[in-house]
Coordinates of C-alpha atoms and ligand atoms in Angstrom, one line a residue:
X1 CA -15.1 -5.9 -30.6
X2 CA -16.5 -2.2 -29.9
X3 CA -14.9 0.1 -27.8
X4 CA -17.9 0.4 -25.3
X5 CA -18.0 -3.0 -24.4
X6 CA -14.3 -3.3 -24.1
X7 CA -12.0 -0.3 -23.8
X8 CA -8.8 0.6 -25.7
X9 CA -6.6 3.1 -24.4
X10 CA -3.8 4.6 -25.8
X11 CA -0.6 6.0 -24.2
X12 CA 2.8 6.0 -23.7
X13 CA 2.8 2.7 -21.8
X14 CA 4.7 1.2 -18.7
X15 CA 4.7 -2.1 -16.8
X16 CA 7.2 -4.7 -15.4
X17 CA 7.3 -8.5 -15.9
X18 CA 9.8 -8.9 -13.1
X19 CA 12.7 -7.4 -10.7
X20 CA 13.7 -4.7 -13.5
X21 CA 17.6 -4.6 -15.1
X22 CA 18.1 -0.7 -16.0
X23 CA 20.9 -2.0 -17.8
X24 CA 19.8 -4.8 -19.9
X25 CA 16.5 -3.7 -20.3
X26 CA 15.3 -6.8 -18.5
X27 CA 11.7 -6.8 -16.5
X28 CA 10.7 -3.6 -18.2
X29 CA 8.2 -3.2 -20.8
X30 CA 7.5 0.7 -22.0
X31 CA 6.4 1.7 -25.4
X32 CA 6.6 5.3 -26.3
X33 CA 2.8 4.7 -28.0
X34 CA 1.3 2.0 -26.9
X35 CA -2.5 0.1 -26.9
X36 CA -3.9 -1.3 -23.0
X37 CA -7.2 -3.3 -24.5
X38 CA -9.5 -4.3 -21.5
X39 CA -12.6 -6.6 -22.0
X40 CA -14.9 -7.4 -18.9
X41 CA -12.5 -5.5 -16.6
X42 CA -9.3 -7.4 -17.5
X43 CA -6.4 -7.2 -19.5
X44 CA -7.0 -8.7 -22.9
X45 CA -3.6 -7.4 -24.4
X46 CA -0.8 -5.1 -24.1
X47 CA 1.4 -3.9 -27.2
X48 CA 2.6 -1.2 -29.8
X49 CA 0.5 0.5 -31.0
X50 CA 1.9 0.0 -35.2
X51 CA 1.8 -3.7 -33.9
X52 CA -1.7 -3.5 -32.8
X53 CA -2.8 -1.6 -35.7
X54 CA -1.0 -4.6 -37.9
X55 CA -3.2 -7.1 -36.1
X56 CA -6.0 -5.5 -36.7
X57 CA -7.0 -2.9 -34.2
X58 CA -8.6 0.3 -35.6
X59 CA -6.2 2.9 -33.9
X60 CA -9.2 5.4 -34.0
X61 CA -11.1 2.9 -31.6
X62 CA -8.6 3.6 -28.9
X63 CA -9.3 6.9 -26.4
X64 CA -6.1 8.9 -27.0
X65 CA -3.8 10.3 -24.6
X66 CA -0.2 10.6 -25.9
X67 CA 1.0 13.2 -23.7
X68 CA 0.6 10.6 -20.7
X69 CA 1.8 7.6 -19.4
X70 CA -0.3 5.1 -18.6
X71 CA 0.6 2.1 -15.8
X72 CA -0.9 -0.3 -13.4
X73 CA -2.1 1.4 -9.8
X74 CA 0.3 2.4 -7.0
X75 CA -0.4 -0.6 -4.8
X76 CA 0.4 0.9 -0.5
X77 CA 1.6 -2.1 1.6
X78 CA 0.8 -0.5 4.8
X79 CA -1.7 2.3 5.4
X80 CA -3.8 2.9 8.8
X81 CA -7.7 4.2 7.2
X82 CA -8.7 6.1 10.3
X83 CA -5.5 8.1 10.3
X84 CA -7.0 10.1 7.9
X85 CA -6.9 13.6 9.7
X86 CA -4.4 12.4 12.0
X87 CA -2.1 13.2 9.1
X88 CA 0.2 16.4 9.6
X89 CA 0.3 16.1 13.7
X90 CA 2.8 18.3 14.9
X91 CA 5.6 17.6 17.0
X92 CA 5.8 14.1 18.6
X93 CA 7.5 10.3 18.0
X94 CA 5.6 7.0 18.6
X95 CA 4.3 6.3 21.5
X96 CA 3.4 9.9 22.2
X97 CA 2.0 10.8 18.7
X98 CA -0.3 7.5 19.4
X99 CA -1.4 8.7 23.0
X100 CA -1.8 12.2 22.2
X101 CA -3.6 11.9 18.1
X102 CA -4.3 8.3 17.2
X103 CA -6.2 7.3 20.4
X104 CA -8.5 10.2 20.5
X105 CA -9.2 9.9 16.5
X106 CA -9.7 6.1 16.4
X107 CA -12.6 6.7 19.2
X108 CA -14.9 8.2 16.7
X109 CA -14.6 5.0 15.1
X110 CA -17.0 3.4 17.1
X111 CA -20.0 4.8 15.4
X112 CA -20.7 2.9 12.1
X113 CA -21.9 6.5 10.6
X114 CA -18.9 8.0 11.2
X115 CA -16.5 5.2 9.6
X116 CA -18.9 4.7 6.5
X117 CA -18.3 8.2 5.5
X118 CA -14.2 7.8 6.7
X119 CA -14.3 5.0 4.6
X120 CA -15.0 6.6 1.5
X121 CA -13.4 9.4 1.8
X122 CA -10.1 7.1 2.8
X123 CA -10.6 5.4 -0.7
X124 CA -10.9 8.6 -2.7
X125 CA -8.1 9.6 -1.7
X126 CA -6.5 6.3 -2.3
X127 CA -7.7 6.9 -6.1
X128 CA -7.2 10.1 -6.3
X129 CA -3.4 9.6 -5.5
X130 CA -3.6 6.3 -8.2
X131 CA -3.2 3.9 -5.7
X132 CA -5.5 1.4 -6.6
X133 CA -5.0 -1.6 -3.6
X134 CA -3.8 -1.2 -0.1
X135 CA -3.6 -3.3 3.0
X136 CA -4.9 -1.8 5.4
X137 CA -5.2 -1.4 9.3
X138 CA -8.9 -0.1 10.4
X139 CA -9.8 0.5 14.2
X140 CA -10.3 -1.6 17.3
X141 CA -14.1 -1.7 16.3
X142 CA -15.5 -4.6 14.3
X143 CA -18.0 -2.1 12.6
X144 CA -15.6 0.0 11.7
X145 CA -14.1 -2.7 9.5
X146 CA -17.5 -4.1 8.6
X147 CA -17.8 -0.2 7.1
X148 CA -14.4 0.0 5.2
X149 CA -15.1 -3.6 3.7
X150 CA -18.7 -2.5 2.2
X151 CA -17.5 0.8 1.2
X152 CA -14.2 -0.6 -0.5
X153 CA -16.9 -3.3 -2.3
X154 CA -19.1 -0.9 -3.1
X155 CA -15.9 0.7 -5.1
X156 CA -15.3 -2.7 -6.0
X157 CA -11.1 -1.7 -5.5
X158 CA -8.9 -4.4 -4.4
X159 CA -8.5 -4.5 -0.4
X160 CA -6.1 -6.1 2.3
X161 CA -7.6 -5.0 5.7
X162 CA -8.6 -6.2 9.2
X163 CA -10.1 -5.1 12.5
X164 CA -7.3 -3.9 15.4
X165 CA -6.8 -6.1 17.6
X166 CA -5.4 -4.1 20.8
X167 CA -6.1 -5.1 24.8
X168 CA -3.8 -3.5 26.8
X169 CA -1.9 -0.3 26.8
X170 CA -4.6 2.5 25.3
X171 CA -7.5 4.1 26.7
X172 CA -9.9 1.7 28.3
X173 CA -12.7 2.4 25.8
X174 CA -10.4 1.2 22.6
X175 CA -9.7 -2.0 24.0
X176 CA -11.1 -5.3 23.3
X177 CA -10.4 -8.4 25.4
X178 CA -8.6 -12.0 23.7
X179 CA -12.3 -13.6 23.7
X180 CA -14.3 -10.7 22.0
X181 CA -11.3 -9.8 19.4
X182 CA -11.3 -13.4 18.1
X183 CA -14.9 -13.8 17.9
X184 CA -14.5 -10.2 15.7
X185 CA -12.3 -11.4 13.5
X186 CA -14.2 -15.1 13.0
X187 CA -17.2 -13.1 12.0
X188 CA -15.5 -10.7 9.6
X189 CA -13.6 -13.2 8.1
X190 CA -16.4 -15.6 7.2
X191 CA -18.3 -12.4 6.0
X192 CA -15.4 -10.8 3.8
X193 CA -12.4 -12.9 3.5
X194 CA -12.1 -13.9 0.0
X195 CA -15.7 -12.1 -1.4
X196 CA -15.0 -10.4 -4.4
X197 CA -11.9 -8.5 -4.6
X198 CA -11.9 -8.2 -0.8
X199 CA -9.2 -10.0 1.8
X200 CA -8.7 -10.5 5.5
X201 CA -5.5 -9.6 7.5
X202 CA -5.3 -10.3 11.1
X203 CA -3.9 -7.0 12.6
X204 CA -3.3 -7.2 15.9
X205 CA -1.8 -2.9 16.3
X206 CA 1.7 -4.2 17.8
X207 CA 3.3 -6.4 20.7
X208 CA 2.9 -3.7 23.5
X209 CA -0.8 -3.3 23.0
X210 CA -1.3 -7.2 23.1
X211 CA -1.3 -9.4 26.2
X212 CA 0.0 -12.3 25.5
X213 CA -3.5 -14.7 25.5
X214 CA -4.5 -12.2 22.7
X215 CA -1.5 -13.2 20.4
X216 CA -2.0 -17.1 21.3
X217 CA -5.2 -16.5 19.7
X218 CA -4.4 -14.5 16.7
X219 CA -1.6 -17.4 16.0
X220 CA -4.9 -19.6 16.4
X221 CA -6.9 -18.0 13.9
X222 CA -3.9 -17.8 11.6
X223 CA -3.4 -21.5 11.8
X224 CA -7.1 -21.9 11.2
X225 CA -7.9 -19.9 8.0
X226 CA -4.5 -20.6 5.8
X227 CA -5.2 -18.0 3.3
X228 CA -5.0 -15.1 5.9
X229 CA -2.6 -12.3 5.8
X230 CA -1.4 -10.6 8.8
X231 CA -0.4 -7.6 9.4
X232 CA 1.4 -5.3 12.6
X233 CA 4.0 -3.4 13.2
X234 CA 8.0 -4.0 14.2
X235 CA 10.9 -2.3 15.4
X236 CA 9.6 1.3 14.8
X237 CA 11.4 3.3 17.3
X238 CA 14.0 2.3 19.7
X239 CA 11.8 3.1 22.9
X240 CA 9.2 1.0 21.8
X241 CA 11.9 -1.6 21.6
X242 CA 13.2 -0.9 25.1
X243 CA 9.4 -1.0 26.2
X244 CA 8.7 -4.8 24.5
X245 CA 11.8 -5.9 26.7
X246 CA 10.1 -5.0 29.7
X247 CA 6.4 -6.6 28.7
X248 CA 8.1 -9.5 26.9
X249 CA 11.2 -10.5 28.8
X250 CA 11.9 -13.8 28.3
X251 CA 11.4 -12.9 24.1
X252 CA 14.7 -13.1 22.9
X253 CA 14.3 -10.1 20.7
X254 CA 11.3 -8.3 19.2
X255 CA 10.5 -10.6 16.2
X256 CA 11.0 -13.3 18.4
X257 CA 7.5 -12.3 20.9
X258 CA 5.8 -13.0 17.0
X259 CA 7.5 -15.8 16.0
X260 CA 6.6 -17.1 19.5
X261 CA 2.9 -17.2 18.9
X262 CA 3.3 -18.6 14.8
X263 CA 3.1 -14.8 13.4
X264 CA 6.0 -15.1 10.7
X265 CA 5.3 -16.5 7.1
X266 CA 5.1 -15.2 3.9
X267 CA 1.6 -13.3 4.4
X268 CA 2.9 -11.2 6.9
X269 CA 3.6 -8.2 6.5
X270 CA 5.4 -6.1 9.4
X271 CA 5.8 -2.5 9.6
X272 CA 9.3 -0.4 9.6
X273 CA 11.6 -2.9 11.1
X274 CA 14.3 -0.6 11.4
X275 CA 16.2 -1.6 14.1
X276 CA 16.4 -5.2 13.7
X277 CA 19.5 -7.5 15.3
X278 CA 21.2 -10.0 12.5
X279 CA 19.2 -12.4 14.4
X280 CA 15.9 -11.3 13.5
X281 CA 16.8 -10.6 9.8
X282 CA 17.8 -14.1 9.3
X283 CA 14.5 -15.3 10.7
X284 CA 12.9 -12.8 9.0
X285 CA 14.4 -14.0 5.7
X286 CA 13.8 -18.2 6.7
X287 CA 9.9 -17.4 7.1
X288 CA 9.9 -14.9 4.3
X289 CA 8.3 -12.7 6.5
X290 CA 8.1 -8.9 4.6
X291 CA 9.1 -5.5 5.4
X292 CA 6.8 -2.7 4.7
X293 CA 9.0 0.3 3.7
X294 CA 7.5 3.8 4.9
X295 CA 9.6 6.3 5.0
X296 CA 7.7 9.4 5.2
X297 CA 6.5 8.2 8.6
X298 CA 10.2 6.6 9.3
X299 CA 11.7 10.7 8.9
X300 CA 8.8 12.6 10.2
X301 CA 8.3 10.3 13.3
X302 CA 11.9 10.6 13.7
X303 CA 12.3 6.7 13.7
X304 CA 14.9 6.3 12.1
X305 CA 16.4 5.3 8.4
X306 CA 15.7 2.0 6.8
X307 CA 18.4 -0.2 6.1
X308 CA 17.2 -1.6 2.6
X309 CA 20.0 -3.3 1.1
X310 CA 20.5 -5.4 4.5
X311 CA 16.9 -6.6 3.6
X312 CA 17.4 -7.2 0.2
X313 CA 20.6 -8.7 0.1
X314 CA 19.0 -11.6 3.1
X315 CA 16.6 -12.2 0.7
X316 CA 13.6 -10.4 2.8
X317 CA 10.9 -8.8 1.1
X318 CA 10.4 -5.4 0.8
X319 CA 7.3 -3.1 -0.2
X320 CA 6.8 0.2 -0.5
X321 CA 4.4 1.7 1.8
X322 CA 3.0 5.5 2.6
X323 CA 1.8 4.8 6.4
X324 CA -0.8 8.0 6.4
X325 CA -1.5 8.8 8.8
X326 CA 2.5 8.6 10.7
X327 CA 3.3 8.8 6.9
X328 CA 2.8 12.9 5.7
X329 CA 1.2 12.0 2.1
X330 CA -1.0 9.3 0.2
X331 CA 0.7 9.8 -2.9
X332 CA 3.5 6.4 -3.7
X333 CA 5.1 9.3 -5.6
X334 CA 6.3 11.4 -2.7
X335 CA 6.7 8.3 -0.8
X336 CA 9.4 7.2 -3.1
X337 CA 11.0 10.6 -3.6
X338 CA 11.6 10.0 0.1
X339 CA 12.8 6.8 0.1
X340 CA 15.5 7.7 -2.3
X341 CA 16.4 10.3 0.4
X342 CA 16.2 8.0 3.2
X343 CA 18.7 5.3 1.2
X344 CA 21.1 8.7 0.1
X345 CA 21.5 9.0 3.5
X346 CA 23.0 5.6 3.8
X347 CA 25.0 5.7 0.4
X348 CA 22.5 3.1 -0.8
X349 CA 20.7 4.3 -4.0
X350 CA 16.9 3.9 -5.6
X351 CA 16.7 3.7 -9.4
X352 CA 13.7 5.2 -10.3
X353 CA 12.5 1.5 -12.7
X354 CA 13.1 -0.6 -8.9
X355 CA 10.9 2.6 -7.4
X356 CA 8.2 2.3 -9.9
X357 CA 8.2 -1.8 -9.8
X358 CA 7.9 -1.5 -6.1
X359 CA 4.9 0.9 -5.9
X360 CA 3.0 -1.7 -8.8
X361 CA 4.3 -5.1 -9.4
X362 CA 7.0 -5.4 -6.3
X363 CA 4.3 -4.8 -4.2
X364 CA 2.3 -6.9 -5.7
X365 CA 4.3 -9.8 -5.5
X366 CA 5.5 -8.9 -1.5
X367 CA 1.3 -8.8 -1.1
X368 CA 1.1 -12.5 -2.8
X369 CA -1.5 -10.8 -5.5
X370 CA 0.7 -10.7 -8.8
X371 CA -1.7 -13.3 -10.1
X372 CA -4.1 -11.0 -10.2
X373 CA -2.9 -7.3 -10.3
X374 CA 0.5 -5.5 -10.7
X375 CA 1.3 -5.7 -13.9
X376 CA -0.9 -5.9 -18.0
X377 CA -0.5 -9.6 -18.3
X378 CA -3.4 -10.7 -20.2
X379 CA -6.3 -11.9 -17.9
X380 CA -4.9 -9.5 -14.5
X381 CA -8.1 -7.1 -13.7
X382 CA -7.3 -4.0 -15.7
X383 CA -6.3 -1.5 -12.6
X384 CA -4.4 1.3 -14.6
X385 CA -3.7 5.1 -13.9
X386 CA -2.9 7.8 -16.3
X387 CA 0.0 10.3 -15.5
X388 CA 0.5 13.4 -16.5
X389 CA 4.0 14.0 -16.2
X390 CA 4.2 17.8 -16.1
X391 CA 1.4 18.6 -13.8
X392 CA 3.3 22.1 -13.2
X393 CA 5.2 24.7 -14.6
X394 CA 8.7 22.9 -12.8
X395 CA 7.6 19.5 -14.0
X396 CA 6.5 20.6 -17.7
X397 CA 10.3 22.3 -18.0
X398 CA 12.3 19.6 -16.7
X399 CA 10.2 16.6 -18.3
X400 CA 11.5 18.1 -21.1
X401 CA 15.1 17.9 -20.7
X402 CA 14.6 13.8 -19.8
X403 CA 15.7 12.2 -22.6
X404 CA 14.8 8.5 -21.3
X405 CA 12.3 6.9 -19.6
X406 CA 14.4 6.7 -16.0
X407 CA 15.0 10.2 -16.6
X408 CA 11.2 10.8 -16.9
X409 CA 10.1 8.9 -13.9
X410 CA 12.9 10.1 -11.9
X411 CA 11.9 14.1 -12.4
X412 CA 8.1 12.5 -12.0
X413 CA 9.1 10.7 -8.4
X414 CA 11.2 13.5 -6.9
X415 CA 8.8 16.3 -7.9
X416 CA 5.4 14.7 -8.0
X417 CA 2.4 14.3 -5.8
X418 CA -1.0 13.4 -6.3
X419 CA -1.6 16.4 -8.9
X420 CA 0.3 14.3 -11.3
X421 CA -2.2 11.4 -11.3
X422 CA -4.8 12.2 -14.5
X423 CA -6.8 9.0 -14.4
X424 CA -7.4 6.0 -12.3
X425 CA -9.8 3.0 -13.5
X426 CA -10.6 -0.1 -11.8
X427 CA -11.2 -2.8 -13.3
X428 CA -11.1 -1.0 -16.9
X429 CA -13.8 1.4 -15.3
X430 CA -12.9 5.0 -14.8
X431 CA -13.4 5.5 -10.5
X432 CA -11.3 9.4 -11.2
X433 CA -10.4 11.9 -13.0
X434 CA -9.0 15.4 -12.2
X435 CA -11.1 17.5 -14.4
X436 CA -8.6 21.0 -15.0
X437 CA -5.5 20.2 -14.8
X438 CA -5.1 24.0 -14.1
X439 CA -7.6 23.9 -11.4
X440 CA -7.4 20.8 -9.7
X441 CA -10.9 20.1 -9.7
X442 CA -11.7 16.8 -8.9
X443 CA -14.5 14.4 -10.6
X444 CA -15.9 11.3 -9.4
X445 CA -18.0 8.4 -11.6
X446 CA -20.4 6.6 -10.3
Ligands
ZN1 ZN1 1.5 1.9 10.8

């Protein structure tokens, strides 16, 4: 085995096998200097690098990077692609910040020009930030979809997404109609569902922007392709809540105008759910519905503060998620310096080894692809970022005082961001790399 052909990188090297034990060591697997070896874009083996060397391996094979740590991508469990600028919109909650800046953005979408080019921007900054698959929420236009799925192909990442569905409630000219939404998502599912590394999720926006004949025949297509995710948003804000009463009234609660039309399972994920009854987190937790956590959007839309242990402890699923563009930042390391704020403020606590298994093998398992990515079990596809854990001055001085590796990726989580992130590679291919660590500069393979 050569190097070109296969890759062998070596690093101070973390992953999880499973929910991780901080106290027992359980689910956690780090090795101070350790060997990732990649052949045909998947893990061939993970180990130490003395072991490695014992079986074989010539060390001097391996491209070298002790002063980082190396572990799978960030995987985002809910993330809206043409929210790109929207990002950083002063001064509104829900239904106004989606009136007043969402609307008016997701118009441009309509031209296939404009959402190739949003598309690959969106993904660089998704790599650029290590995050390596996200599912994804595009716009009310089938072509803007068809764009994000050929430009996340061409990058060859890992993708959940799937065309808005929304006909009622917005501006006229973002609104398609029961007939035309299912015919969309027929055709982009039979073009992109399952083709490569590419997946479908049904995404109709929310309950107030869907009549009800539109979520009769979102259930339909549900029933009708069994390996579809789906994906929409619950329980955000308490006005919107007040609202779905009034559209909805014979729905006994919010989860129940889903469950009505055979939304709920295992695949879906819904966004926030932050002010839901006991009532809907038992059913949540019977259909193993999931909850996608964002809580940079939960604070800076003033929505409120996610109750996570009431999740956990009924057995729900929860994933991590940055929600750009209600969310303020791409990166899954600010995302969980925030989440550790939001659970402080509940006297519920975040260890940073659950933080970093949500953002990569949590997530991956709440997404139904740990047979594929999340972790370095031999034969996963080999998507791995390198870290560099003092990307400033701050960083650099208290790394140095962390004398374990919860201490490390605690200082990395509460004062990192995206400058932190050295590498990302896909499928053992390197997509970025920050050129000067000094400067920032940014440099992109082909
Ligand atoms: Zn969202």
């Amino acid at each position: 085995m050569t190097v070109s052909d296969a890759g062998a990188f070596r690093a101070q090297i973390l992953h999880f096998t499973g929910v991780p034990d901080p106290l027992t060591g359980a689910g956690i697997e780090y090795m101070e200097d350790g060997v990732l070896l990649v052949e045909n874009g998947r893990v061939k083996a993970v180990g130490r690098a003395g072991d490695m060397a014992q079986q074989g391996l010539d060390l001097h094979q391996c491209e070298h990077f002790p002063e980082h740590l190396l572990m799978p991508g960030f995987i985002d469990s809910h993330i809206h692609y043409p929210q790109t600028s929207v990002i950083a919109s002063y001064g509104e909650q829900l239904l106004d910040w989606l009136n007043n800046y969402t609307f008016p953005t997701e118009l441009q979408f309509a031209d296939p020009d404009f959402a190739a080019v949003a598309a690959a921007e969106f993904l660089k900054f998704l790599l650029q930030n290590g995050t390596t698959t996200a599912m994804v929420y595009t716009s009310v236009f089938a072509q803007s979809t068809q764009a994000f799925f050929s430009a996340a192909d061409k990058f060859n990442m890992r993708m959940i997404a799937g065309k808005v569905m929304m006909d009622r409630n917005a501006p006229t000219e973002l609104l398609d109609t029961p007939a035309t939404s299912a015919a969309d998502c027929r055709e982009l599912i039979e073009r992109w569902h399952n083709t490569r590394r590419l997946q479908y999720a049904l995404t109709p926006r929310f309950a107030p922007t869907s009549s009800p004949e539109q979520l009769a025949v979102t259930g339909k297509l549900y029933r009708d392709y069994p390996g579809l995710y789906l994906q929409t948003h619950l329980s955000e804000s308490k006005q919107e809540i007040a609202w779905i009463k009034t559209l909805y009234p014979k729905a006994r609660n919010y989860l129940d105008v889903y469950d009505h039309y055979g939304l709920l399972g295992p695949r879906s994920v819904f966004g926030h759910g932050i002010h839901l009854s006991d009532d809907e987190i038992t059913r949540m937790a019977q259909t193993q519905s999931g909850i996608a956590f964002c809580p940079t959007s939960n604070l800076f839309l003033g929505s409120g503060l996610l109750n996570m242990a009431r999740l956990e402890d009924a057995g729900i699923p929860v994933s991590l998620a940055t929600d750009v563009g209600g969310g303020t930042s791409f990166s899954q390391l600010r995302t969980l310096a925030e989440a550790y704020k939001v659970l402080q403020l509940q006297g519920q606590n975040l260890h940073p080894l659950k933080g970093f298994y949500m953002a990569t093998l949590g997530n991956a398992r709440a997404l139904q692809l740990d047979n594929c990515i999340g972790n370095f079990e031999q034969g996963k596809e080999a998507d791995f970022i390198l870290i560099n854990l003092g990307a400033t001055p701050l960083q650099a001085l208290r790394q140095k005082t962390a004398l374990t590796v919860a201490e490390k990726l605690f200082a990395l989580m509460t004062l990192g961001d995206e400058h932190n992130i050295a590498r990302t590679y896909i499928m053992g291919k390197l997509a970025f790399r920050r050129a000067d660590k000094a400067q920032g500069a940014l440099v992109w393979m082909d």
